[in-house]
mmCIF file with all atom_site columns, C-alpha atoms in Angstrom:
data_model
loop_
_atom_site.group_PDB
_atom_site.id
_atom_site.type_symbol
_atom_site.label_atom_id
_atom_site.label_alt_id
_atom_site.label_comp_id
_atom_site.label_asym_id
_atom_site.label_entity_id
_atom_site.label_seq_id
_atom_site.pdbx_PDB_ins_code
_atom_site.Cartn_x
_atom_site.Cartn_y
_atom_site.Cartn_z
_atom_site.occupancy
_atom_site.B_iso_or_equiv
_atom_site.pdbx_formal_charge
_atom_site.auth_seq_id
_atom_site.auth_comp_id
_atom_site.auth_asym_id
_atom_site.auth_atom_id
_atom_site.pdbx_PDB_model_num
ATOM 1  C CA . MET J 1 1  ? 56.113 -43.466 -52.815 1.00 0.00 ? 1383 MET J CA 1
ATOM 2  C CA . LEU J 1 2  ? 59.725 -43.585 -51.454 1.00 0.00 ? 1384 LEU J CA 1
ATOM 3  C CA . SER J 1 3  ? 59.525 -40.307 -49.563 1.00 0.00 ? 1385 SER J CA 1
ATOM 4  C CA . PRO J 1 4  ? 58.878 -41.922 -46.211 1.00 0.00 ? 1386 PRO J CA 1
ATOM 5  C CA . TYR J 1 5  ? 62.086 -43.915 -46.607 1.00 0.00 ? 1387 TYR J CA 1
ATOM 6  C CA . VAL J 1 6  ? 64.410 -41.307 -48.030 1.00 0.00 ? 1388 VAL J CA 1
ATOM 7  C CA . GLU J 1 7  ? 65.341 -38.274 -45.997 1.00 0.00 ? 1389 GLU J CA 1
ATOM 8  C CA . HIS J 1 8  ? 67.581 -35.331 -46.707 1.00 0.00 ? 1390 HIS J CA 1
ATOM 9  C CA . PRO J 1 9  ? 71.080 -36.346 -45.472 1.00 0.00 ? 1391 PRO J CA 1
ATOM 10 C CA . GLU J 1 10 ? 71.144 -33.514 -42.918 1.00 0.00 ? 1392 GLU J CA 1
ATOM 11 C CA . LYS J 1 11 ? 68.174 -35.147 -41.060 1.00 0.00 ? 1393 LYS J CA 1
ATOM 12 C CA . ARG J 1 12 ? 70.213 -38.363 -40.675 1.00 0.00 ? 1394 ARG J CA 1
ATOM 13 C CA . CYS J 1 13 ? 73.256 -36.676 -39.010 1.00 0.00 ? 1395 CYS J CA 1
ATOM 14 C CA . PRO J 1 14 ? 73.298 -37.211 -35.305 1.00 0.00 ? 1396 PRO J CA 1
ATOM 15 C CA . THR J 1 15 ? 72.737 -34.180 -33.018 1.00 0.00 ? 1397 THR J CA 1
ATOM 16 C CA . SER J 1 16 ? 75.311 -33.497 -30.358 1.00 0.00 ? 1398 SER J CA 1
ATOM 17 C CA . SER J 1 17 ? 73.206 -35.280 -27.709 1.00 0.00 ? 1399 SER J CA 1
ATOM 18 C CA . GLN J 1 18 ? 73.003 -38.331 -29.922 1.00 0.00 ? 1400 GLN J CA 1
ATOM 19 C CA . ARG J 1 19 ? 76.743 -38.345 -30.568 1.00 0.00 ? 1401 ARG J CA 1
ATOM 20 C CA . THR J 1 20 ? 77.237 -39.246 -26.885 1.00 0.00 ? 1402 THR J CA 1
ATOM 21 C CA . GLN J 1 21 ? 75.253 -42.466 -27.556 1.00 0.00 ? 1403 GLN J CA 1
ATOM 22 C CA . LEU J 1 22 ? 77.497 -43.551 -30.503 1.00 0.00 ? 1404 LEU J CA 1
ATOM 23 C CA . PRO J 1 23 ? 79.996 -45.652 -28.485 1.00 0.00 ? 1405 PRO J CA 1
ATOM 24 C CA . GLN J 1 24 ? 77.101 -47.629 -26.918 1.00 0.00 ? 1406 GLN J CA 1
ATOM 25 C CA . VAL J 1 25 ? 75.316 -48.123 -30.259 1.00 0.00 ? 1407 VAL J CA 1
ATOM 26 C CA . ALA J 1 26 ? 78.558 -49.273 -31.804 1.00 0.00 ? 1408 ALA J CA 1
ATOM 27 C CA . ARG J 1 27 ? 79.068 -51.845 -29.033 1.00 0.00 ? 1409 ARG J CA 1
ATOM 28 C CA . ASP J 1 28 ? 75.431 -53.066 -29.333 1.00 0.00 ? 1410 ASP J CA 1
ATOM 29 C CA . PHE J 1 29 ? 75.757 -53.560 -33.065 1.00 0.00 ? 1411 PHE J CA 1
ATOM 30 C CA . LYS J 1 30 ? 79.357 -54.761 -32.912 1.00 0.00 ? 1412 LYS J CA 1
ATOM 31 C CA . ILE J 1 31 ? 80.516 -51.899 -35.179 1.00 0.00 ? 1413 ILE J CA 1
ATOM 32 C CA . PHE J 1 32 ? 84.163 -50.825 -35.340 1.00 0.00 ? 1414 PHE J CA 1
ATOM 33 C CA . TYR J 1 33 ? 85.076 -47.268 -36.045 1.00 0.00 ? 1415 TYR J CA 1
ATOM 34 C CA . LYS J 1 34 ? 88.289 -45.255 -35.458 1.00 0.00 ? 1416 LYS J CA 1
ATOM 35 C CA . LYS J 1 35 ? 89.276 -41.771 -36.449 1.00 0.00 ? 1417 LYS J CA 1
ATOM 36 C CA . VAL J 1 36 ? 92.601 -41.778 -38.378 1.00 0.00 ? 1418 VAL J CA 1
ATOM 37 C CA . ASP J 1 37 ? 94.610 -38.620 -38.689 1.00 0.00 ? 1419 ASP J CA 1
ATOM 38 C CA . GLY J 1 38 ? 95.174 -37.387 -42.249 1.00 0.00 ? 1420 GLY J CA 1
ATOM 39 C CA . LYS J 1 39 ? 98.306 -36.358 -43.941 1.00 0.00 ? 1421 LYS J CA 1
ATOM 40 C CA . THR J 1 40 ? 97.536 -32.698 -43.570 1.00 0.00 ? 1422 THR J CA 1
ATOM 41 C CA . PRO J 1 41 ? 96.770 -30.795 -40.356 1.00 0.00 ? 1423 PRO J CA 1
ATOM 42 C CA . GLY J 1 42 ? 93.094 -30.995 -39.391 1.00 0.00 ? 1424 GLY J CA 1
ATOM 43 C CA . SER J 1 43 ? 92.217 -33.688 -41.902 1.00 0.00 ? 1425 SER J CA 1
ATOM 44 C CA . TYR J 1 44 ? 91.249 -37.317 -41.019 1.00 0.00 ? 1426 TYR J CA 1
ATOM 45 C CA . THR J 1 45 ? 89.515 -40.316 -42.351 1.00 0.00 ? 1427 THR J CA 1
ATOM 46 C CA . MET J 1 46 ? 87.330 -42.753 -40.603 1.00 0.00 ? 1428 MET J CA 1
ATOM 47 C CA . ASP J 1 47 ? 88.056 -46.520 -40.534 1.00 0.00 ? 1429 ASP J CA 1
ATOM 48 C CA . HIS J 1 48 ? 84.904 -48.490 -39.930 1.00 0.00 ? 1430 HIS J CA 1
ATOM 49 C CA . SER J 1 49 ? 83.296 -51.845 -40.406 1.00 0.00 ? 1431 SER J CA 1
ATOM 50 C CA . ALA J 1 50 ? 81.005 -52.264 -43.435 1.00 0.00 ? 1432 ALA J CA 1
ATOM 51 C CA . GLY J 1 51 ? 77.906 -54.495 -43.750 1.00 0.00 ? 1433 GLY J CA 1
ATOM 52 C CA . SER J 1 52 ? 74.097 -54.591 -43.755 1.00 0.00 ? 1434 SER J CA 1
ATOM 53 C CA . TYR J 1 53 ? 71.680 -55.743 -41.114 1.00 0.00 ? 1435 TYR J CA 1
ATOM 54 C CA . VAL J 1 54 ? 68.447 -57.370 -41.931 1.00 0.00 ? 1436 VAL J CA 1
ATOM 55 C CA . PHE J 1 55 ? 65.628 -56.763 -39.377 1.00 0.00 ? 1437 PHE J CA 1
ATOM 56 C CA . ASP J 1 56 ? 62.420 -58.768 -39.035 1.00 0.00 ? 1438 ASP J CA 1
ATOM 57 C CA . PRO J 1 57 ? 59.119 -56.943 -38.704 1.00 0.00 ? 1439 PRO J CA 1
ATOM 58 C CA . LYS J 1 58 ? 59.503 -56.847 -34.891 1.00 0.00 ? 1440 LYS J CA 1
ATOM 59 C CA . GLY J 1 59 ? 62.742 -54.986 -35.184 1.00 0.00 ? 1441 GLY J CA 1
ATOM 60 C CA . GLN J 1 60 ? 65.020 -57.974 -34.271 1.00 0.00 ? 1442 GLN J CA 1
ATOM 61 C CA . ILE J 1 61 ? 68.240 -58.481 -36.219 1.00 0.00 ? 1443 ILE J CA 1
ATOM 62 C CA . ARG J 1 62 ? 68.005 -61.647 -38.241 1.00 0.00 ? 1444 ARG J CA 1
ATOM 63 C CA . LEU J 1 63 ? 71.019 -61.356 -40.513 1.00 0.00 ? 1445 LEU J CA 1
ATOM 64 C CA . TYR J 1 64 ? 74.314 -59.560 -40.938 1.00 0.00 ? 1446 TYR J CA 1
ATOM 65 C CA . ASN J 1 65 ? 75.733 -59.404 -44.389 1.00 0.00 ? 1447 ASN J CA 1
ATOM 66 C CA . ARG J 1 66 ? 79.417 -58.544 -44.576 1.00 0.00 ? 1448 ARG J CA 1
ATOM 67 C CA . TYR J 1 67 ? 80.493 -56.124 -47.270 1.00 0.00 ? 1449 TYR J CA 1
ATOM 68 C CA . GLY J 1 68 ? 81.833 -57.886 -50.299 1.00 0.00 ? 1450 GLY J CA 1
ATOM 69 C CA . SER J 1 69 ? 80.213 -61.224 -49.378 1.00 0.00 ? 1451 SER J CA 1
ATOM 70 C CA . GLY J 1 70 ? 78.347 -61.250 -52.688 1.00 0.00 ? 1452 GLY J CA 1
ATOM 71 C CA . PRO J 1 71 ? 74.720 -61.929 -53.740 1.00 0.00 ? 1453 PRO J CA 1
ATOM 72 C CA . VAL J 1 72 ? 74.772 -65.708 -53.641 1.00 0.00 ? 1454 VAL J CA 1
ATOM 73 C CA . GLY J 1 73 ? 75.170 -66.171 -49.891 1.00 0.00 ? 1455 GLY J CA 1
ATOM 74 C CA . LEU J 1 74 ? 72.864 -63.215 -49.134 1.00 0.00 ? 1456 LEU J CA 1
ATOM 75 C CA . THR J 1 75 ? 70.138 -64.603 -51.464 1.00 0.00 ? 1457 THR J CA 1
ATOM 76 C CA . ALA J 1 76 ? 70.298 -68.054 -49.689 1.00 0.00 ? 1458 ALA J CA 1
ATOM 77 C CA . ASP J 1 77 ? 70.103 -66.412 -46.272 1.00 0.00 ? 1459 ASP J CA 1
ATOM 78 C CA . VAL J 1 78 ? 67.129 -64.227 -47.133 1.00 0.00 ? 1460 VAL J CA 1
ATOM 79 C CA . LYS J 1 79 ? 65.298 -67.199 -48.725 1.00 0.00 ? 1461 LYS J CA 1
ATOM 80 C CA . ALA J 1 80 ? 65.858 -69.205 -45.569 1.00 0.00 ? 1462 ALA J CA 1
ATOM 81 C CA . LEU J 1 81 ? 64.510 -66.288 -43.464 1.00 0.00 ? 1463 LEU J CA 1
ATOM 82 C CA . LEU J 1 82 ? 61.426 -66.000 -45.689 1.00 0.00 ? 1464 LEU J CA 1
ATOM 83 C CA . LYS J 1 83 ? 60.794 -69.722 -45.268 1.00 0.00 ? 1465 LYS J CA 1
ATOM 84 C CA . GLY J 1 84 ? 60.777 -69.226 -41.510 1.00 0.00 ? 1466 GLY J CA 1
ATOM 85 C CA . ALA J 1 85 ? 64.137 -70.860 -40.827 1.00 0.00 ? 1467 ALA J CA 1
#
């Protein structure tokens, strides 16, 4: 039942041609990311924004939920969307 929605992680990794599109996608979705050098040579971490988007059936973004904002606000926002607000 969930197989159409769950893919093997390797299928979700961008190809080299898609990687060139990442800066534009990040701008479009107002996503922050920055590679940060690690403590050892060749290692790094990635600082990035964290949140969830809610899309309507037409593919339009209707809501952005910031990481850590908790369930109360999200529940109220989703209820408002479902009522057609």
